[in-house]
Tab-separated table of C-alpha atoms in Angstrom:
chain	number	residue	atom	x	y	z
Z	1	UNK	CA	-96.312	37.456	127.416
Z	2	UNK	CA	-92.720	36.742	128.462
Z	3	UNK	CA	-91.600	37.422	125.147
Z	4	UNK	CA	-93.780	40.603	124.627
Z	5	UNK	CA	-91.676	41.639	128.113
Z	6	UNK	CA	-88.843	40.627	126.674
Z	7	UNK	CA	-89.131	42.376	123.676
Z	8	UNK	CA	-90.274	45.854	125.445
Z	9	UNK	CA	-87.510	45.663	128.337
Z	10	UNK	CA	-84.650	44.974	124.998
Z	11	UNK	CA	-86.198	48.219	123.406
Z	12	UNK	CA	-86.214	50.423	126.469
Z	13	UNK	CA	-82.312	49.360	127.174
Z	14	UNK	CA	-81.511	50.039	123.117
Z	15	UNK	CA	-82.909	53.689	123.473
Z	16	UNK	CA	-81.473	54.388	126.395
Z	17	UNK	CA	-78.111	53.021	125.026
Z	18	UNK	CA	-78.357	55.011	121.536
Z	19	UNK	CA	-80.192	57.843	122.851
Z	20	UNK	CA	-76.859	59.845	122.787
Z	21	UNK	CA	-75.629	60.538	118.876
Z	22	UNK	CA	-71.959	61.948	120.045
Z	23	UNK	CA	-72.861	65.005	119.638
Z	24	UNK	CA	-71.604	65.839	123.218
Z	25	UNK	CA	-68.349	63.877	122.652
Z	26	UNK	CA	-67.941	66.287	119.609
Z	27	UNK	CA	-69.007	69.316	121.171
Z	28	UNK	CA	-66.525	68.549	124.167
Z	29	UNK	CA	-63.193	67.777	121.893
Z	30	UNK	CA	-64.041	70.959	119.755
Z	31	UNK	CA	-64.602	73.083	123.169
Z	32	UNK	CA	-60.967	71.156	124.152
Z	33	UNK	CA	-59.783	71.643	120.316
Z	34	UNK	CA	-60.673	75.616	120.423
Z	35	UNK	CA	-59.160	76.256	124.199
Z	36	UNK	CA	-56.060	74.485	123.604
Z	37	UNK	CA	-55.888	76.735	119.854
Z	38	UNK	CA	-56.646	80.266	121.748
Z	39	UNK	CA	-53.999	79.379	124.259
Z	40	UNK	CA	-51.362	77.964	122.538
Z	41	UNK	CA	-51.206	74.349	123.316
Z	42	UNK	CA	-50.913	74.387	127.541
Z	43	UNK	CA	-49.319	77.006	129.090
Z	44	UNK	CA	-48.369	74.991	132.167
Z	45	UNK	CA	-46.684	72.516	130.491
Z	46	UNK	CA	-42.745	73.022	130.127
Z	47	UNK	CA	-40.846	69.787	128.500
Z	48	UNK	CA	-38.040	71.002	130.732
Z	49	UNK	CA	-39.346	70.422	134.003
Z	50	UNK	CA	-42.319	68.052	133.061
Z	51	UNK	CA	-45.406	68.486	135.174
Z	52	UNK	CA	-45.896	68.445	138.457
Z	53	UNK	CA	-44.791	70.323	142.042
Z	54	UNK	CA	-41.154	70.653	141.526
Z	55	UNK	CA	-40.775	73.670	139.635
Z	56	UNK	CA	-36.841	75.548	140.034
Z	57	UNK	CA	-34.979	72.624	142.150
Z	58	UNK	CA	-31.525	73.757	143.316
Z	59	UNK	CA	-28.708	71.332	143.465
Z	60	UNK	CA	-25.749	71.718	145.127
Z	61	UNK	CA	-22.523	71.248	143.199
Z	62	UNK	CA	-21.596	68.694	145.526
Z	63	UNK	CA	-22.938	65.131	145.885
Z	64	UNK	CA	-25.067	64.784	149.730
Z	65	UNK	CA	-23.842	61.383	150.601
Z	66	UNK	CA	-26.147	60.576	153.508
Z	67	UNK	CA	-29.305	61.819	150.937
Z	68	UNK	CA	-27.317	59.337	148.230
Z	69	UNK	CA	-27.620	56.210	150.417
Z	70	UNK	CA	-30.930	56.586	151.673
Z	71	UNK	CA	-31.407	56.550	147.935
Z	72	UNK	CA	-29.710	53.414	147.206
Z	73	UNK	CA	-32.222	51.873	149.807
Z	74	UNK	CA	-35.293	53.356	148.148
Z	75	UNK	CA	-33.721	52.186	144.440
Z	76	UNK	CA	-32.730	48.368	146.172
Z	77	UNK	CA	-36.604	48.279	147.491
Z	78	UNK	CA	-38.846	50.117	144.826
Z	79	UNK	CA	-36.360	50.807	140.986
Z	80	UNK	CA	-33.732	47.575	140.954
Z	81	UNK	CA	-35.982	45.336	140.050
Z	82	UNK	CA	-36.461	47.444	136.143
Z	83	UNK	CA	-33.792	49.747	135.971
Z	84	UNK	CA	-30.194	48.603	136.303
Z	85	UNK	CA	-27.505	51.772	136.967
Z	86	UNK	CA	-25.459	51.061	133.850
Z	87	UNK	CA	-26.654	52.684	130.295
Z	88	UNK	CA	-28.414	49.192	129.834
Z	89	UNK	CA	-32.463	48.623	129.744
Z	90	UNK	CA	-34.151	46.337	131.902
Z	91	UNK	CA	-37.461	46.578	132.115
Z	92	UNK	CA	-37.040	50.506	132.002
Z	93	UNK	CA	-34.202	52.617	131.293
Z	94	UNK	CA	-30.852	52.410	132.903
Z	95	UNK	CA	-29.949	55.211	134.202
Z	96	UNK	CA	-26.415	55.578	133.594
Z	97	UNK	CA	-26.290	60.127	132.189
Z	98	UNK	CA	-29.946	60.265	133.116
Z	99	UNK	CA	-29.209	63.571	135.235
Z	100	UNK	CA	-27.152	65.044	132.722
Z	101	UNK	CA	-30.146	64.562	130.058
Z	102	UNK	CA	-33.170	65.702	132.107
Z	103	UNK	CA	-33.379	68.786	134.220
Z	104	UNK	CA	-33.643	67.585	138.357
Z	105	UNK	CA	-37.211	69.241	137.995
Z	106	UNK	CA	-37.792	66.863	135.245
Z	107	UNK	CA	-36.452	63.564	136.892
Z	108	UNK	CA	-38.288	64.755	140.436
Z	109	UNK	CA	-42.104	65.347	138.650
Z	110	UNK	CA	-41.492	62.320	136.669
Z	111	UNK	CA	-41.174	59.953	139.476
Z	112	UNK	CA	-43.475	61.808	141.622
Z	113	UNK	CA	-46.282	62.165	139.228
Z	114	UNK	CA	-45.246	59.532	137.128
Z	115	UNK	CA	-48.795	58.571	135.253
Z	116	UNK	CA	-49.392	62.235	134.039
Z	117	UNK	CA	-46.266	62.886	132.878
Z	118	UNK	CA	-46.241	59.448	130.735
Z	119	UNK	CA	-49.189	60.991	129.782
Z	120	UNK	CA	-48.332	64.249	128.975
Z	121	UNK	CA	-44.348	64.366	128.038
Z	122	UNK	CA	-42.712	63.528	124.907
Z	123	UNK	CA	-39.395	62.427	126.392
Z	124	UNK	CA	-41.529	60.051	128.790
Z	125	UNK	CA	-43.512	58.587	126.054
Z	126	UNK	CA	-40.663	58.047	123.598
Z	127	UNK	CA	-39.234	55.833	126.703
Z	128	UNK	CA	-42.586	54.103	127.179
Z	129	UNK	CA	-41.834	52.933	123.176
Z	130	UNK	CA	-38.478	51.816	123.649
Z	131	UNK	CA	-39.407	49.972	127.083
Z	132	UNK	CA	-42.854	48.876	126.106
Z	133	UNK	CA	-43.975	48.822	129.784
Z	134	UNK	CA	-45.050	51.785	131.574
Z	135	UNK	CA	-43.552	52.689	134.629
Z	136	UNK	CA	-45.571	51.931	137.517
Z	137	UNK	CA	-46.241	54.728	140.581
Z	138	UNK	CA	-44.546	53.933	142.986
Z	139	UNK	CA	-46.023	56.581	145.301
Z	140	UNK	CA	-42.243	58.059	146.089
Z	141	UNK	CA	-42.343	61.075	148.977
Z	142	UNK	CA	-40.700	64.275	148.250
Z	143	UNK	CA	-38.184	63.299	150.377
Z	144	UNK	CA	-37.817	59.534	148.612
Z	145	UNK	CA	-37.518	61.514	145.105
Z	146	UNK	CA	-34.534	63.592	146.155
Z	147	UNK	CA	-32.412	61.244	148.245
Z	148	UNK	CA	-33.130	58.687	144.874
Z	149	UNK	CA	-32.095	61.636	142.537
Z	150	UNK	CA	-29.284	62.458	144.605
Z	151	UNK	CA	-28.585	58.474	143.991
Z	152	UNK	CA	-28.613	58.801	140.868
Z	153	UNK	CA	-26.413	61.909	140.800
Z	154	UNK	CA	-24.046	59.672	142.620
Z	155	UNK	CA	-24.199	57.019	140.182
Z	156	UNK	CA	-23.226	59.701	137.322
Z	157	UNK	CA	-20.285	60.237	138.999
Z	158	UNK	CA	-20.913	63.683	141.016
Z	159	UNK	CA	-18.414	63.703	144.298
């Protein structure tokens, strides 16, 4: 009897397990397949700014060096540990030109929304290659981002 249970209670847990043949899994990446087709790929996306909430930032010419030190104290608690400010890796990147090769937009969504734009961005992925680690969230503020940006603008030498 236990092995007549057994055998019945194995049976019921295989059917439910192979009950689905994919055919929703295909169904959904064709419906994804077609959308992204009819629209192009994803309109939202721009490899200049990345994704996220910062859209058209505005920089002044001139370096905010009260917003550049409160920087340095976000980088000394949450980045120096993988990036170093020189041109040489770490863990991740150094970041020695890195405003001068991404847009602030870029550099803002990309530590603000880190995971989707790893996810999403070329530039961020080819990084994740070279690094092999990917860059944790750090859950940076708006504020956090800018003064570490403006950091960083200090760092490339902006006055």
């Amino acid at each position: 009897m236990k092995t007549v249970t057994m055998m019945l209670a194995l049976s019921l847990w295989l059917t439910s397990c192979g009950s689905n043949d994919g055919s929703n899994a295909s169904t959904d990446s064709s419906a994804q397949a077609a959308s992204s087709e009819s629209t192009g790929g994803n309109p939202d996306y721009d490899p200049k700014r990345g994704t996220g909430k910062f859209n058209d930032v505005v920089i002044s010419p001139t370096l905010d060096k009260a917003l550049a030190e409160k920087g340095k104290a976000t980088s000394d608690v949450k980045c120096g540990s993988c990036h170093k400010l020189t041109d040489e890796k770490l863990v991740g990147p150094g970041w020695k030109g890195v405003t001068s090769r991404h847009t602030p937009a870029w550099i803002l969504n990309f530590m603000t929304n880190t995971d989707e734009m790893i996810n999403k961005d070329p530039a961020a992925q080819a990084q994740l290659e070279i690094c092999l680690v990917r860059m944790p969230n750090q859950n940076l503020s708006d504020d956090e981002a800018k003064s570490l940006y403006e950091y960083m603008r200090q760092n490339d030498g902006v006055k």
